[in-house]
PDB file of C-alpha atoms in Angstrom:
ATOM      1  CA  UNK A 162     -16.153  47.934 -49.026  1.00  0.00           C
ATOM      2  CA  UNK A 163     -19.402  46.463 -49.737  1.00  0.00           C
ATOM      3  CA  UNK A 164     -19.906  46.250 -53.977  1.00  0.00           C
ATOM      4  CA  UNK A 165     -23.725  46.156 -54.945  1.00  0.00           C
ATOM      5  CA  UNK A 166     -24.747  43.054 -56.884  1.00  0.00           C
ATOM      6  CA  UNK A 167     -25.326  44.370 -60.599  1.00  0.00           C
ATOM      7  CA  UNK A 168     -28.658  43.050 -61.692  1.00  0.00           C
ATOM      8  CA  UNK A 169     -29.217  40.173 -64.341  1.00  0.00           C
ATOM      9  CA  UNK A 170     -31.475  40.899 -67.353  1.00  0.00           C
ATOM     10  CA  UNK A 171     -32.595  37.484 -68.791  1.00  0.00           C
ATOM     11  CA  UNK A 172     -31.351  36.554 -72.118  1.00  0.00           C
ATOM     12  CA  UNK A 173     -34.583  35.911 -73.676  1.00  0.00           C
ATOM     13  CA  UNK A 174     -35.437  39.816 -73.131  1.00  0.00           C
ATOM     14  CA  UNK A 175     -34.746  40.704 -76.558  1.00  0.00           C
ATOM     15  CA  UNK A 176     -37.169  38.205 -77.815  1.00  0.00           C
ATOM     16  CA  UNK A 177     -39.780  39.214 -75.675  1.00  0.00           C
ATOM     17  CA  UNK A 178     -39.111  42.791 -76.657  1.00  0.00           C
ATOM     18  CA  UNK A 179     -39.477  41.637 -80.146  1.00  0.00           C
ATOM     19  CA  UNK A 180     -42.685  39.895 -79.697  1.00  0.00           C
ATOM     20  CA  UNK A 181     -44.123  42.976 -77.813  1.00  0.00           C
ATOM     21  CA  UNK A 182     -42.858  45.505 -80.766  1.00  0.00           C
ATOM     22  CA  UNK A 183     -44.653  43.107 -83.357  1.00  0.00           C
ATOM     23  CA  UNK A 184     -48.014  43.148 -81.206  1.00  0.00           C
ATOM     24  CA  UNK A 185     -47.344  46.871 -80.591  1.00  0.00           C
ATOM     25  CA  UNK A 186     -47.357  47.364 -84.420  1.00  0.00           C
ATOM     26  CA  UNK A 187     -49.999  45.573 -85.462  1.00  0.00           C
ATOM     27  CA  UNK A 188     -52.009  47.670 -83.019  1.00  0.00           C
ATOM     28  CA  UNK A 189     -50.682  50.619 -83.649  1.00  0.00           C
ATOM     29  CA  UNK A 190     -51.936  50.099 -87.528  1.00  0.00           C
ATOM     30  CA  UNK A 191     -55.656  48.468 -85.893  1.00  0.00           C
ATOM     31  CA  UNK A 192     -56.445  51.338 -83.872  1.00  0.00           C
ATOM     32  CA  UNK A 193     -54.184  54.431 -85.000  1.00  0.00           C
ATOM     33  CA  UNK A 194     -53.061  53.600 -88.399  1.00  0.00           C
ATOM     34  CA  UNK A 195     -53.360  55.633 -91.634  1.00  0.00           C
ATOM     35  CA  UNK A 196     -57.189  55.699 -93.512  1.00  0.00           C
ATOM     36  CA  UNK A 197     -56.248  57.438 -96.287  1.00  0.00           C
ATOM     37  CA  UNK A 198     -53.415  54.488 -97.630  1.00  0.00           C
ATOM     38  CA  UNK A 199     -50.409  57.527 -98.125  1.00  0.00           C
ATOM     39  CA  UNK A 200     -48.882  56.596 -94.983  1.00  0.00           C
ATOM     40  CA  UNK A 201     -45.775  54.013 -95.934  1.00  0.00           C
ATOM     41  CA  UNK A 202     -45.623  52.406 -92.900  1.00  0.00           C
ATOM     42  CA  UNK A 203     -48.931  52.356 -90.968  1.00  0.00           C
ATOM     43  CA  UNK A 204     -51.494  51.992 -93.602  1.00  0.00           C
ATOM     44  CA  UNK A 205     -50.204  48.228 -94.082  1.00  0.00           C
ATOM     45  CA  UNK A 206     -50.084  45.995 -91.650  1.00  0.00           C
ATOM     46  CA  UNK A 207     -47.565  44.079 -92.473  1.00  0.00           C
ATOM     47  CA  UNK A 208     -45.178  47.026 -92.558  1.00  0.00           C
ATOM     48  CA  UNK A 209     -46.472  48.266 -89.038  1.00  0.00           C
ATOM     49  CA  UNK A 210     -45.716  44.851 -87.680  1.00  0.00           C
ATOM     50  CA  UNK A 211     -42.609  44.491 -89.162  1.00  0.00           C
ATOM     51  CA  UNK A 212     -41.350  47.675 -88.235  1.00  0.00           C
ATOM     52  CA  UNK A 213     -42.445  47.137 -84.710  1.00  0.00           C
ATOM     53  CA  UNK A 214     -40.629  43.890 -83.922  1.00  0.00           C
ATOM     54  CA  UNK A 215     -37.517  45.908 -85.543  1.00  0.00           C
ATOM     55  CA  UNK A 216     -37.913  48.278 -82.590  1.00  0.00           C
ATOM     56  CA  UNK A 217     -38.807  45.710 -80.099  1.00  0.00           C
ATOM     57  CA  UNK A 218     -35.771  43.904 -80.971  1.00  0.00           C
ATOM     58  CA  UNK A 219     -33.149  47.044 -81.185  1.00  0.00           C
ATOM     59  CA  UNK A 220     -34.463  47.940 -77.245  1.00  0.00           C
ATOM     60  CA  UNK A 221     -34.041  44.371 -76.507  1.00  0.00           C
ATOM     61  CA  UNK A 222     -30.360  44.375 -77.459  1.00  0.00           C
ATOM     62  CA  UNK A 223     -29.807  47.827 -75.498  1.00  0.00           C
ATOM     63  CA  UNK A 224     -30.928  46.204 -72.426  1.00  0.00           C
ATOM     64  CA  UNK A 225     -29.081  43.229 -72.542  1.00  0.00           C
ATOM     65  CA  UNK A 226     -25.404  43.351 -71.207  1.00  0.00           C
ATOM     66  CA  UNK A 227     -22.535  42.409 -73.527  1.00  0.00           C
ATOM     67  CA  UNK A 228     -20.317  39.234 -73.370  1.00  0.00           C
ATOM     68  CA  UNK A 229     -17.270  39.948 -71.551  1.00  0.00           C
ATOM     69  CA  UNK A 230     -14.327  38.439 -72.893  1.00  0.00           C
TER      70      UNK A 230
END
């Protein structure tokens, strides 16, 4: 019986992920964010971002295979 190679995901995806989220933020607050100022997260920018690289970072980590022991 033939066993299919499993695939390698990089270790530096999470990063990347994260650096994508924090762009994805920021333009999510440049182009779609809240004119009024009562949004919490998307009428600052720094919020936006911030909460974007959290999200890039959490799919990162989903993506990436565990250590096995």
């Amino acid at each position: 019986m033939n066993e299919e190679p499993k695939r390698k995901i990089p270790r530096w995806l999470p990063m990347l992920l994260a650096l994508l989220g924090t762009l994805g933020g920021f333009l999510w607050y440049r182009f779609v964010g809240c004119t009024t100022g009562n949004c919490a997260i998307s009428s600052n920018p720094l919020l936006s971002t911030f909460y974007g690289g959290a999200i890039g970072t959490l799919l990162g980590y989903v993506f990436t295979p565990a250590k096995n022991k």
